[in-house]
Amino acid sequence: MDEIKIALAGNPNSGKTTIFNNLTGARQKVGNYPGVTVERKEGILELEGERLRIIDLPGTYSLTAYSLEELIARQVLIEEKPQIVVNIVDASNLERNLYLTLQLLELGIPVVVVLNMMDIVRKRGYHLSPQVLSKELGVPVVSTVGHRKEGMKDLLQTIKGVLKGEIKAYGLKRRFPAPIEEAIDHLQRSLAGRGLPAEPRWLAIKALEGDVEVLRLLREKAGLNGELEDILHEAIKILEEKCGADPESLLADARYQAISDLVSRSLKRPKTETVSLSDRIDQVLCHRFWGLPIFLVFMWFMFQAVFSWSAPFTEALEGFFSWLGGRVEASLPSGHLRSLLVDGIIGGVGGVLVFLPQIIILFLFIALFEDTGYMARAAFIMDRALSPLGLHGKSFVPLLSAFGCNIPGIMAARTLENQRLRLLTILAAPFMSCTARLPIYILFIAAFIPQREFLGGLVNLQGLVLFGIYLLGILAAVITVLIFSRTVLAGEKPPFVMEMPPYRIPTLQTLFLHMWNRAVLYLRKAGTIILAISVLMWLLFTFPSNPTLEKNYASLKEEAAQRFLTETSLTPEEVAGLDLSRAENESLARAYSAYQARISEIERQQAAERLEKSYAGRLGQLIEPLIRPLGFDWRVGVALTSAFAAKEVFVATMGQIYSLGEVGEDNPSLIDSIRKDPMFSPLTGVGVMIFSLLMLPCMAALSVIKMETASWKWPLVVVLWNMSLAWLATFFGVRLLGPLFYS
């Protein structure tokens, strides 16, 4: 069955994701657009025998390629050629949203306009006529309330009608003022018949606007490399002579005038408007003095919930992987295959997967902030805090995105118009604790921070420590921005302008799908990158398989056995026949238990020395002099090195170290193993968390920084600065915190 492509386009905060979820349900997949680490969401909709592939484009205010979102949205519309574009419009903010609508109509693609959030329009006492707007635009217009699924049947029927040719959706050829039309016609005639991928009229409009990507396209694919400048110069000359302004301003003014006419004909406002509920809520949440404390309370509650809500699920997963490792170990003979499965895969990947509940809960709160409209308020609140640093509130959105993953946070800095702000935001983003670091924090907090509650259970000590780690990352970002904004990136801060969407109640379906998609991405990463690196680390820890050891452990075992026989005056045959459960054999049982403990200790020493003699151990010992002043040994050095590939691999590597290096216990959890290790202490655990927080980001993030800055200079700056800051903060941090832990 041939698929029909439907693209969803709309401004940020227009309810586009809710409509997408309503159309596709759970039949979604999340990936990245080719060549860029920006999320691409697709879903399948079966409509009366037709299979529709719904593509959720990045939220964008226009199709002018100033930001990455605008560029991607436009590339999909031009290159993938969807049969219909469903334009989601925030009906409560018609003037702003219709700018994108007019640009979509200029593309010459069938468009269905969805007036979403009509409930807000009605609450404000407005009267918006979809019929009038449809007549003016020349395309079908459907009213919806996305979070209630109102109007979805009408939308599906409209899509069906457009696909069957029963409903016209190409829109009216909107006319610009005569001088502009003359310039467009001049360019359009030059572009006709050249086999271009988009409509010549739209290409002519974008060329007049000076769109860099379109100009490149015309030079490379239209054979206009030599004459394009002359043709364009003639068209621009027509406008300058008759209008006295640059084409981009003239086109924008013409669109805004058209929008003003559309709104005046289709929207009737009451003579006196009441204060909206969103405005009343903002009087509290965005208060000059109380806004920031309220925001910090929300953040604090989120980190409390990450621990307290996830505890039973994490314990269940730990128990499952412990049981699975035991079953596999019991069913396979001793050898490399059993070691690979138990120590490499289950000990590595399983050690990461037990933290999935915490990550799901963290993304639940992020989804709540986004879907309720509070995210934009957080940017507004943080503008006052960021202004002294030379940043403004728009930088907060990329930085908050970096809490999920540093890569999209770095990419999101493209939305900032100022190059200086972009670089400062990129330098700060790696200090935001991404979810890949969360397993490291949880591992050491669970191992060394007791589960104490205060204020009647409202405050959990573990959650408080986690909150403190995140705040430390923010402090490191602040220090970084302060230093760089006053030295190599000194300059003026541009003004902060940001729209506040109305507050909305998120749907359970939207929240569930958000968490589900993030869980799938995490599992996919665990099943690919983390699995591959776990196998690689197992190889490095396992080989060479017969290294030269300093002690003769077989001889030590024989000596222990002979000592036991001498002390008990028994023969090996008598030992085999002993019934140690009988009361008269109590002294023998104690002696035998001591003998077994001695054998286990010898085997543990043998396994530990094998690890030290492995390829990974040799690498760790090269690193150890650099990290020994921090209280770390070579094992932590190896784990930190492996974390450069992906931060979660730190936990997977530690799981392998303890699986391969400990014997004598029945699959102890990684948390228990670390807690019992004499090298570790609560202070050492805090040191590892600090270093993991501040060290260089993963290799993928560094490659994205190189791509975004078009230079290896800034990735190198990030490596040197982050590693220096991590070492110094850990070195002095453990010394300052020492009295607190040992008082």
XYZ file of C-alpha atoms in Angstrom:
743
model
C 0.000 0.000 0.000
C 1.415 3.391 -1.022
C 1.758 5.858 1.840
C 0.383 9.372 1.667
C 2.514 11.981 3.431
C 0.797 14.589 5.593
C 2.945 17.281 7.229
C 1.861 19.109 10.386
C 3.209 22.673 10.488
C 2.635 25.355 13.082
C 4.115 27.855 15.504
C 5.589 26.682 18.814
C 2.910 26.347 21.507
C 0.098 26.076 18.938
C -0.960 22.604 20.142
C 0.623 20.864 17.155
C 1.979 17.955 19.192
C -1.442 17.333 20.752
C -3.052 17.159 17.297
C -0.252 14.848 16.153
C -0.856 12.540 19.116
C -4.615 12.570 18.479
C -4.081 11.522 14.855
C -1.408 8.872 15.371
C -2.004 7.546 18.912
C 0.738 5.138 19.916
C 1.773 4.454 16.321
C 4.686 6.838 16.454
C 8.411 6.671 16.032
C 11.001 9.219 17.060
C 14.343 9.690 15.350
C 16.492 12.488 13.970
C 16.340 14.360 10.695
C 19.112 13.191 8.329
C 22.370 14.954 9.072
C 21.186 16.819 12.176
C 20.412 15.821 15.750
C 16.981 17.441 15.776
C 14.072 15.229 16.721
C 11.815 13.953 13.934
C 8.452 12.492 14.921
C 6.359 10.417 12.538
C 3.191 8.412 12.994
C 0.776 6.279 10.984
C -2.928 6.981 10.472
C -5.250 4.542 8.702
C -8.065 6.498 7.022
C -10.667 4.471 5.135
C -8.175 2.138 3.499
C -5.496 4.783 3.013
C -2.233 4.680 4.958
C -1.211 8.198 5.956
C 2.286 8.970 7.260
C 1.998 11.996 9.541
C 5.200 14.061 9.852
C 5.347 16.460 12.802
C 7.539 19.345 11.630
C 9.558 21.397 14.139
C 7.600 24.342 15.501
C 8.453 27.472 13.532
C 7.170 31.018 13.155
C 8.002 31.312 9.448
C 9.676 29.558 6.516
C 12.561 32.019 6.290
C 15.675 29.960 6.971
C 17.106 31.910 9.881
C 16.904 29.069 12.413
C 17.478 25.322 12.146
C 13.773 24.633 12.772
C 12.737 26.868 9.889
C 15.310 25.296 7.575
C 14.269 21.727 8.424
C 10.531 22.467 8.110
C 11.099 24.016 4.702
C 13.367 21.220 3.471
C 10.758 18.601 4.357
C 8.020 20.551 2.537
C 10.161 21.018 -0.580
C 12.118 17.764 -0.746
C 9.632 15.227 0.652
C 6.643 16.880 -1.066
C 3.778 15.974 1.298
C 0.367 15.709 -0.360
C -1.198 17.967 2.300
C 0.137 20.411 4.871
C -2.067 20.639 7.964
C -1.337 24.073 9.417
C -2.084 24.154 13.159
C -3.001 27.712 14.169
C -3.396 29.001 17.722
C -6.805 30.621 17.256
C -6.299 32.738 20.373
C -3.249 34.384 18.749
C -4.372 34.663 15.162
C -2.201 37.582 14.040
C 1.073 35.867 14.820
C 0.091 32.416 13.528
C -1.257 33.529 10.154
C 2.189 34.739 9.028
C 3.294 31.105 8.659
C -0.053 30.285 7.003
C 0.515 32.856 4.252
C 4.028 31.542 3.652
C 2.694 27.978 3.365
C 0.145 29.125 0.785
C 2.952 30.737 -1.219
C 4.569 27.285 -1.566
C 1.686 26.083 -3.731
C 1.080 22.938 -1.599
C -2.483 21.925 -0.561
C -3.108 23.382 2.912
C -5.738 22.603 5.553
C -5.879 25.225 8.312
C -6.756 24.009 11.818
C -7.985 26.685 14.230
C -6.882 25.047 17.462
C -7.641 26.200 21.037
C -11.065 27.484 20.070
C -12.122 27.000 23.703
C -9.816 29.879 24.693
C -11.299 32.041 21.945
C -14.796 31.401 23.270
C -13.764 32.012 26.892
C -12.448 35.441 25.926
C -15.778 36.314 24.360
C -14.372 36.430 20.815
C -16.287 35.346 17.726
C -14.031 33.758 15.112
C -15.637 32.628 11.848
C -13.881 29.666 10.192
C -16.159 30.108 7.177
C -15.039 33.703 6.556
C -11.378 32.780 7.038
C -11.758 29.823 4.668
C -13.291 32.058 2.005
C -10.539 34.660 2.364
C -7.691 32.109 2.282
C -9.225 29.797 -0.286
C -8.473 26.657 1.751
C -10.558 24.554 4.162
C -10.527 25.732 7.793
C -11.421 23.391 10.678
C -12.059 24.340 14.331
C -10.576 22.107 17.045
C -9.876 21.888 20.751
C -6.909 19.518 20.672
C -6.703 18.513 24.328
C -10.406 17.523 24.268
C -10.205 15.911 20.795
C -12.989 18.225 19.610
C -13.127 18.682 15.848
C -10.893 15.696 15.045
C -13.648 13.980 13.025
C -14.122 17.149 10.971
C -10.366 17.326 10.392
C -10.219 13.704 9.191
C -13.188 14.239 6.881
C -11.546 17.355 5.458
C -8.261 15.502 4.845
C -10.209 12.743 3.117
C -12.048 15.282 0.951
C -8.810 16.983 -0.098
C -7.183 13.645 -0.974
C -10.186 12.690 -3.132
C -10.219 16.071 -4.844
C -13.632 16.953 -3.409
C -12.304 19.925 -1.406
C -10.076 22.632 -2.893
C -6.975 23.262 -0.760
C -4.470 25.082 -2.976
C -5.465 28.503 -1.702
C -5.794 31.841 -3.374
C -2.855 33.353 -5.225
C -2.552 36.289 -2.872
C -1.533 39.424 -4.678
C 1.138 41.728 -3.313
C 1.083 45.467 -4.176
C 1.749 46.141 -7.877
C 5.494 47.023 -7.643
C 6.201 43.831 -5.707
C 4.206 41.752 -8.193
C 6.157 43.323 -11.051
C 9.465 42.314 -9.439
C 8.163 38.789 -8.678
C 6.959 38.346 -12.287
C 10.342 39.505 -13.598
C 12.138 36.830 -11.567
C 9.477 34.172 -12.142
C 9.824 34.414 -15.936
C 13.562 33.790 -15.578
C 12.975 30.684 -13.453
C 10.214 29.075 -15.512
C 11.015 25.786 -17.262
C 14.225 25.034 -15.373
C 12.969 21.935 -13.493
C 13.271 23.423 -10.038
C 12.006 21.459 -6.986
C 9.588 24.201 -5.870
C 7.096 26.547 -7.481
C 8.871 29.360 -9.421
C 6.694 32.052 -7.814
C 7.732 30.979 -4.308
C 11.399 30.774 -5.339
C 11.131 34.270 -6.812
C 9.650 35.609 -3.554
C 12.393 33.986 -1.443
C 15.106 35.214 -3.812
C 13.793 38.765 -3.431
C 13.959 38.331 0.337
C 17.639 37.406 -0.022
C 17.131 33.859 1.289
C 20.634 32.340 1.296
C 19.491 28.734 0.814
C 17.216 29.590 -2.123
C 19.927 31.665 -3.774
C 22.313 28.718 -3.432
C 19.671 26.404 -4.907
C 19.144 28.698 -7.891
C 22.876 28.932 -8.566
C 23.476 25.160 -8.318
C 20.321 23.710 -9.895
C 18.832 26.413 -12.110
C 21.959 27.188 -14.100
C 21.819 30.827 -13.007
C 25.248 31.009 -11.436
C 26.446 33.728 -13.774
C 23.280 35.686 -14.452
C 21.385 35.381 -11.166
C 22.907 38.520 -9.670
C 21.980 40.550 -12.768
C 18.377 39.280 -12.822
C 17.999 39.810 -9.084
C 19.541 43.267 -9.285
C 17.013 44.309 -11.933
C 14.085 43.062 -9.820
C 15.346 44.794 -6.676
C 15.926 47.985 -8.674
C 12.248 47.969 -9.692
C 11.210 47.909 -6.018
C 13.717 50.479 -4.813
C 12.746 52.945 -7.521
C 9.004 52.620 -6.917
C 8.854 51.898 -3.153
C 12.130 53.159 -1.705
C 12.638 50.157 0.610
C 14.368 46.784 0.590
C 12.349 43.803 -0.756
C 12.375 41.799 2.498
C 10.757 44.628 4.477
C 8.228 45.300 1.707
C 7.178 41.640 1.516
C 6.892 41.343 5.307
C 4.822 44.544 5.509
C 2.544 43.294 2.749
C 1.960 40.004 4.581
C 1.192 41.773 7.864
C -1.258 44.062 6.079
C -2.958 41.009 4.580
C -3.122 39.404 8.034
C -4.654 42.559 9.491
C -7.361 42.489 6.803
C -8.020 38.765 7.397
C -8.368 39.207 11.160
C -10.617 42.265 10.848
C -13.025 40.304 8.602
C -13.063 36.990 10.481
C -12.578 37.900 14.180
C -14.880 40.027 16.333
C -13.671 41.036 19.783
C -15.858 42.291 22.663
C -15.692 46.000 23.425
C -14.368 45.331 26.929
C -12.045 42.374 27.518
C -11.756 40.661 30.908
C -8.467 39.578 32.440
C -7.819 35.996 31.317
C -7.114 33.117 33.685
C -3.581 32.840 32.245
C -2.937 36.484 33.110
C -4.205 35.967 36.664
C -1.965 32.911 37.127
C 0.988 34.855 35.718
C 0.475 37.530 38.350
C 1.593 34.869 40.850
C 3.979 32.581 38.936
C 5.764 35.420 37.120
C 5.785 37.783 40.085
C 8.865 39.984 40.281
C 9.885 38.604 43.695
C 8.032 35.294 44.078
C 8.490 33.974 40.532
C 12.031 32.653 41.004
C 11.402 30.990 44.428
C 8.279 29.286 43.029
C 10.284 28.019 40.054
C 12.985 26.641 42.381
C 10.294 24.900 44.476
C 9.001 23.217 41.310
C 12.540 22.080 40.453
C 13.123 20.839 44.004
C 9.871 18.854 43.965
C 10.840 17.293 40.631
C 14.127 15.940 41.989
C 12.447 14.713 45.157
C 9.985 12.761 43.007
C 12.746 11.278 40.839
C 13.941 9.302 43.863
C 10.843 8.734 45.973
C 8.502 7.702 43.130
C 10.989 5.491 41.307
C 12.332 3.498 44.282
C 10.049 0.417 44.017
C 10.493 0.157 40.233
C 14.277 0.469 40.481
C 14.434 -2.225 43.165
C 12.297 -4.513 41.003
C 14.608 -4.042 38.001
C 17.687 -4.665 40.161
C 16.129 -7.886 41.393
C 15.252 -8.950 37.851
C 18.757 -8.442 36.447
C 20.306 -10.141 39.490
C 17.995 -13.120 38.928
C 18.682 -13.134 35.188
C 22.444 -13.073 35.731
C 22.173 -15.955 38.189
C 20.070 -18.059 35.817
C 22.419 -17.503 32.882
C 25.448 -18.244 35.052
C 23.881 -21.468 36.320
C 22.858 -22.678 32.867
C 26.175 -22.171 31.039
C 29.581 -23.743 31.634
C 32.442 -21.569 32.790
C 34.125 -19.759 29.900
C 34.231 -16.633 27.802
C 30.628 -16.948 26.543
C 29.228 -17.056 30.077
C 31.466 -14.172 31.131
C 30.397 -12.099 28.106
C 26.684 -12.630 28.802
C 26.789 -12.299 32.607
C 29.611 -9.812 33.149
C 29.657 -7.930 29.839
C 26.029 -7.620 28.764
C 23.877 -8.203 31.853
C 26.397 -6.552 34.189
C 26.917 -3.642 31.778
C 23.626 -2.933 29.991
C 21.532 -4.193 32.919
C 23.371 -1.834 35.234
C 22.195 1.082 33.080
C 18.615 -0.087 32.537
C 17.803 -0.152 36.250
C 17.752 3.659 36.144
C 15.046 3.830 33.477
C 12.277 4.690 36.039
C 14.118 7.833 37.199
C 14.593 9.010 33.624
C 10.912 8.452 32.774
C 9.838 10.458 35.834
C 12.238 13.293 34.954
C 10.765 13.512 31.452
C 7.249 13.421 32.895
C 7.973 16.695 34.671
C 9.651 18.229 31.617
C 6.576 17.290 29.546
C 4.327 18.881 32.184
C 6.321 22.120 32.052
C 6.167 22.192 28.245
C 2.520 21.191 27.790
C 1.110 23.477 30.473
C 2.887 26.524 29.023
C 5.084 27.013 32.106
C 8.306 26.531 30.109
C 7.969 29.976 28.491
C 7.299 31.503 31.939
C 10.465 29.861 33.240
C 12.409 31.581 30.436
C 10.835 34.912 31.406
C 11.639 34.368 35.094
C 15.203 33.327 34.335
C 15.791 36.390 32.132
C 16.296 38.483 35.271
C 18.800 35.944 36.583
C 20.613 35.616 33.234
C 20.796 39.327 32.392
C 23.789 40.061 34.685
C 25.672 37.314 32.816
C 25.115 38.916 29.425
C 22.481 36.319 28.431
C 18.723 36.664 28.207
C 15.705 34.427 28.768
C 15.807 32.861 25.300
C 19.057 31.129 26.284
C 17.161 29.366 29.059
C 15.130 27.215 26.642
C 18.229 25.611 25.014
C 19.793 25.206 28.461
C 16.676 23.514 29.809
C 16.628 21.251 26.737
C 20.205 20.296 27.629
C 18.917 18.733 30.873
C 17.348 16.058 28.661
C 20.376 15.763 26.378
C 23.216 18.218 25.789
C 23.072 17.716 22.012
C 19.603 19.197 21.318
C 20.407 21.919 23.848
C 23.494 22.870 21.845
C 21.520 22.634 18.595
C 18.691 24.747 20.017
C 21.143 27.633 20.461
C 20.635 28.210 16.723
C 17.332 29.897 17.553
C 19.282 32.764 19.147
C 19.764 35.572 16.661
C 23.015 36.879 18.170
C 26.280 34.987 17.458
C 27.790 35.965 20.818
C 24.729 34.654 22.683
C 24.853 31.430 20.682
C 28.482 30.770 21.632
C 27.913 31.570 25.318
C 24.886 29.266 25.391
C 26.850 26.483 23.671
C 29.648 26.816 26.252
C 27.134 26.657 29.126
C 24.998 23.768 27.786
C 27.430 20.877 28.627
C 27.193 21.774 32.334
C 23.466 21.048 32.363
C 23.110 17.540 33.783
C 21.741 15.454 30.918
C 19.797 12.282 31.662
C 22.866 10.259 30.613
C 24.595 11.477 33.794
C 21.589 10.703 35.966
C 22.476 6.968 36.391
C 25.894 8.001 37.770
C 24.342 10.315 40.359
C 21.705 7.787 41.360
C 24.305 5.023 41.696
C 26.449 6.917 44.213
C 23.565 8.625 46.007
C 21.881 5.252 46.520
C 25.184 3.765 47.706
C 26.216 6.458 50.198
C 23.387 8.900 50.946
C 20.922 7.521 53.519
C 17.168 7.587 52.874
C 16.326 10.204 55.463
C 13.173 12.271 55.409
C 12.491 15.633 56.996
C 9.465 17.880 57.503
C 7.075 14.980 57.673
C 8.372 13.306 54.536
C 8.274 16.422 52.351
C 12.061 16.537 52.076
C 14.118 13.489 51.108
C 17.880 13.710 51.683
C 18.693 11.750 48.517
C 16.513 14.025 46.390
C 18.074 17.044 48.075
C 21.584 15.876 47.143
C 20.466 15.255 43.554
C 18.972 18.761 43.450
C 22.293 20.106 44.754
C 24.244 18.352 41.977
C 22.013 19.942 39.338
C 22.424 23.341 40.991
C 26.208 22.848 40.953
C 26.044 22.327 37.182
C 24.079 25.560 36.842
C 26.679 27.334 39.003
C 29.466 26.008 36.750
C 27.570 27.310 33.699
C 27.204 30.702 35.407
C 30.944 30.871 36.138
C 31.724 29.873 32.550
C 29.446 32.529 31.052
C 30.738 35.195 33.444
C 34.354 34.541 32.497
C 33.870 34.198 28.733
C 31.343 37.066 28.433
C 33.878 39.415 29.997
C 36.893 38.199 28.027
C 36.877 36.576 24.582
C 33.098 36.996 24.071
C 32.538 40.453 25.517
C 29.676 42.457 24.004
C 26.231 43.997 24.460
C 23.167 41.933 25.403
C 20.321 42.176 22.847
C 16.765 42.869 24.106
C 14.611 39.928 25.270
C 11.269 39.411 23.504
C 9.263 36.203 24.000
C 5.626 35.283 23.604
C 3.688 33.782 26.535
C 1.323 31.008 25.418
C -1.888 30.507 27.427
C -1.865 27.913 30.195
C -3.316 24.564 29.174
C -4.181 21.308 30.904
C -2.084 18.575 29.252
C -3.768 15.368 28.185
C -2.791 12.043 29.738
C -2.213 10.691 26.240
C 0.311 13.424 25.449
C 2.185 12.887 28.709
C 2.203 9.117 28.244
C 3.470 9.333 24.675
C 6.186 11.787 25.713
C 7.423 9.408 28.404
C 7.020 6.379 26.119
C 9.057 7.961 23.318
C 11.839 8.919 25.733
C 11.860 5.431 27.241
C 12.114 3.886 23.771
C 15.005 6.205 22.870
C 16.803 5.276 26.103
C 16.234 1.554 25.490
C 17.396 1.939 21.907
C 20.571 3.627 23.119
C 21.070 0.861 25.690
C 20.594 -1.746 22.952
C 23.035 -0.139 20.520
C 25.687 2.292 21.751
C 25.847 1.088 25.350
C 25.695 -2.576 24.306
C 28.526 -2.099 21.776
C 30.728 -0.258 24.255
C 29.912 -2.793 26.992
C 31.119 -5.605 24.731
C 34.240 -3.587 23.852
C 34.979 -2.899 27.523
C 34.431 -6.590 28.351
C 37.053 -7.479 25.730
C 39.485 -4.951 27.201
C 38.866 -6.247 30.726
C 39.055 -9.947 29.750
C 42.159 -10.002 27.560
C 44.923 -10.969 27.625
C 43.246 -14.072 29.017
C 46.394 -15.510 30.660
C 48.462 -12.602 31.965
C 51.536 -13.160 34.111
C 50.395 -12.735 37.717
C 52.618 -11.683 40.609
C 51.323 -14.411 42.950
C 50.830 -18.159 42.474
C 47.157 -18.260 43.425
C 46.837 -22.018 42.846
C 49.613 -22.562 45.388
C 47.889 -20.200 47.854
C 44.668 -22.198 47.551
C 46.549 -25.448 48.138
C 48.209 -23.944 51.229
C 44.829 -22.838 52.599
C 43.372 -26.311 52.021
C 46.338 -28.011 53.669
C 46.129 -25.657 56.681
C 42.452 -26.492 57.097
C 43.160 -30.236 56.993
C 46.000 -29.853 59.500
C 43.902 -27.786 61.912
C 40.968 -30.211 61.798
C 43.012 -33.466 61.512
C 40.757 -34.509 58.618
C 41.446 -36.103 55.269
C 39.946 -34.766 52.029
C 37.613 -37.792 51.945
C 36.393 -37.073 55.491
C 35.756 -33.404 54.622
C 33.615 -34.470 51.660
C 31.485 -36.650 53.945
C 31.007 -34.122 56.762
C 27.484 -33.146 57.825
C 28.138 -29.624 59.045
C 24.500 -29.077 59.975
C 24.755 -31.306 63.057
C 25.368 -29.670 66.421
C 28.498 -31.686 67.242
C 30.134 -30.327 64.085
C 29.752 -26.665 65.098
C 33.472 -26.090 65.586
C 34.212 -27.810 62.290
C 31.587 -25.628 60.603
C 33.337 -22.485 61.875
C 36.698 -23.744 60.673
C 35.250 -24.689 57.281
C 33.567 -21.294 56.977
C 36.909 -19.575 57.668
C 38.551 -21.792 55.036
C 35.866 -20.891 52.451
C 36.295 -17.183 53.263
C 40.063 -17.536 52.721
C 39.524 -19.223 49.343
C 37.058 -16.489 48.317
C 39.572 -13.807 49.308
C 42.300 -15.493 47.235
C 39.958 -15.749 44.245
C 38.953 -12.087 44.682
C 42.628 -11.044 44.734
C 43.267 -13.158 41.645
C 40.324 -11.589 39.771
C 41.412 -8.099 40.840
C 44.980 -8.667 39.623
C 43.682 -10.090 36.336
C 41.726 -6.853 35.891
C 44.825 -4.777 36.621
C 46.828 -6.784 34.059
C 44.110 -6.479 31.379
C 44.323 -3.964 28.533
C 41.731 -1.780 30.293
C 43.664 -2.044 33.556
C 46.884 -0.937 31.887
C 45.045 2.057 30.400
C 43.602 2.887 33.817
C 47.017 2.795 35.451
C 48.299 5.296 32.894
C 45.455 7.626 33.882
C 45.666 6.981 37.628
C 48.421 9.525 38.473
C 46.153 12.297 37.136
C 43.139 11.295 39.223
C 44.782 9.869 42.340
C 44.822 13.350 43.998
C 41.028 13.305 43.632
C 40.750 10.037 45.577
C 40.077 7.890 42.482
C 41.857 4.700 41.459
C 42.482 3.242 37.999
C 39.031 1.611 37.881
C 37.281 4.980 38.093
C 39.719 6.284 35.474
C 38.710 3.545 33.043
C 35.021 4.148 33.705
C 35.427 7.911 33.171
C 37.316 7.278 29.929
C 34.592 4.977 28.626
C 32.005 7.636 29.554
C 33.396 9.842 26.788
C 31.469 7.655 24.326
C 28.220 7.987 26.314
C 27.887 9.047 29.933
C 25.716 6.053 30.896
C 28.607 3.760 29.962
C 30.328 4.805 33.214
C 27.773 2.742 35.140
C 27.988 -0.121 32.640
C 31.788 -0.190 32.986
C 31.639 -0.152 36.786
C 29.154 -3.014 36.612
C 31.612 -5.035 34.535
C 34.514 -4.224 36.847
C 32.662 -5.584 39.861
C 31.209 -8.544 37.970
C 34.668 -9.599 36.787
C 36.569 -8.513 39.904
C 34.417 -10.030 42.668
C 33.689 -13.640 43.463
C 32.163 -15.415 46.404
C 28.788 -13.582 46.407
C 25.644 -14.475 44.519
C 25.297 -11.579 42.068
C 25.429 -8.600 44.455
C 23.971 -5.387 43.069
C 26.362 -2.750 41.795
C 25.216 -0.411 44.562
C 26.108 -3.018 47.215
C 29.469 -3.715 45.582
C 30.441 -0.034 45.581
C 29.188 0.447 49.125
C 31.425 -2.431 50.344
C 34.504 -1.372 48.354
C 37.115 0.087 50.775
C 38.350 2.443 48.029
C 34.984 4.226 48.020
C 33.534 6.404 50.735
C 30.674 8.909 50.782
C 33.212 11.648 50.055
C 34.715 9.717 47.114
C 31.222 9.130 45.745
C 30.491 12.867 45.854
C 33.822 13.492 44.115
C 32.910 11.121 41.277
C 29.546 12.872 40.870
C 31.203 16.305 40.730
C 33.795 15.160 38.186
C 31.177 13.392 36.030
C 29.036 16.521 36.083
C 31.777 18.930 34.994
C 34.006 16.802 32.738
C 33.967 17.114 28.965
C 30.689 16.139 27.236
C 30.318 12.979 25.156
C 31.987 12.687 21.753
C 28.676 13.264 19.942
C 28.169 16.576 21.761
C 31.684 17.707 20.855
C 31.075 16.897 17.186
C 27.844 18.942 17.300
C 29.725 21.887 18.846
C 32.187 21.665 15.958
C 29.299 21.593 13.477
C 27.493 24.533 15.109
C 30.593 26.737 15.392
C 32.151 25.603 12.079
C 35.512 25.321 13.849
C 37.538 22.912 15.978
C 38.538 25.868 18.148
C 35.429 25.818 20.340
C 35.317 22.016 20.910
C 38.967 22.275 22.002
C 38.064 25.165 24.332
C 35.259 23.050 25.817
C 37.581 20.072 26.406
C 40.313 22.130 28.092
C 37.955 24.322 30.121
C 35.590 21.556 31.281
C 38.350 19.127 32.249
C 40.276 21.831 34.124
C 37.151 22.959 35.945
C 36.182 19.346 36.740
C 39.602 18.534 38.228
C 39.855 21.733 40.294
C 36.252 21.598 41.540
C 36.643 17.941 42.570
C 40.053 18.478 44.198
C 38.941 21.428 46.316
C 35.365 20.203 46.710
C 36.297 16.954 48.460
C 38.596 18.870 50.796
C 35.951 21.426 51.681
C 33.313 18.732 52.186
C 35.650 16.431 54.134
C 34.860 17.897 57.582
C 31.146 17.547 56.849
C 31.468 13.810 56.192
C 33.981 12.974 58.904
C 32.908 15.281 61.718
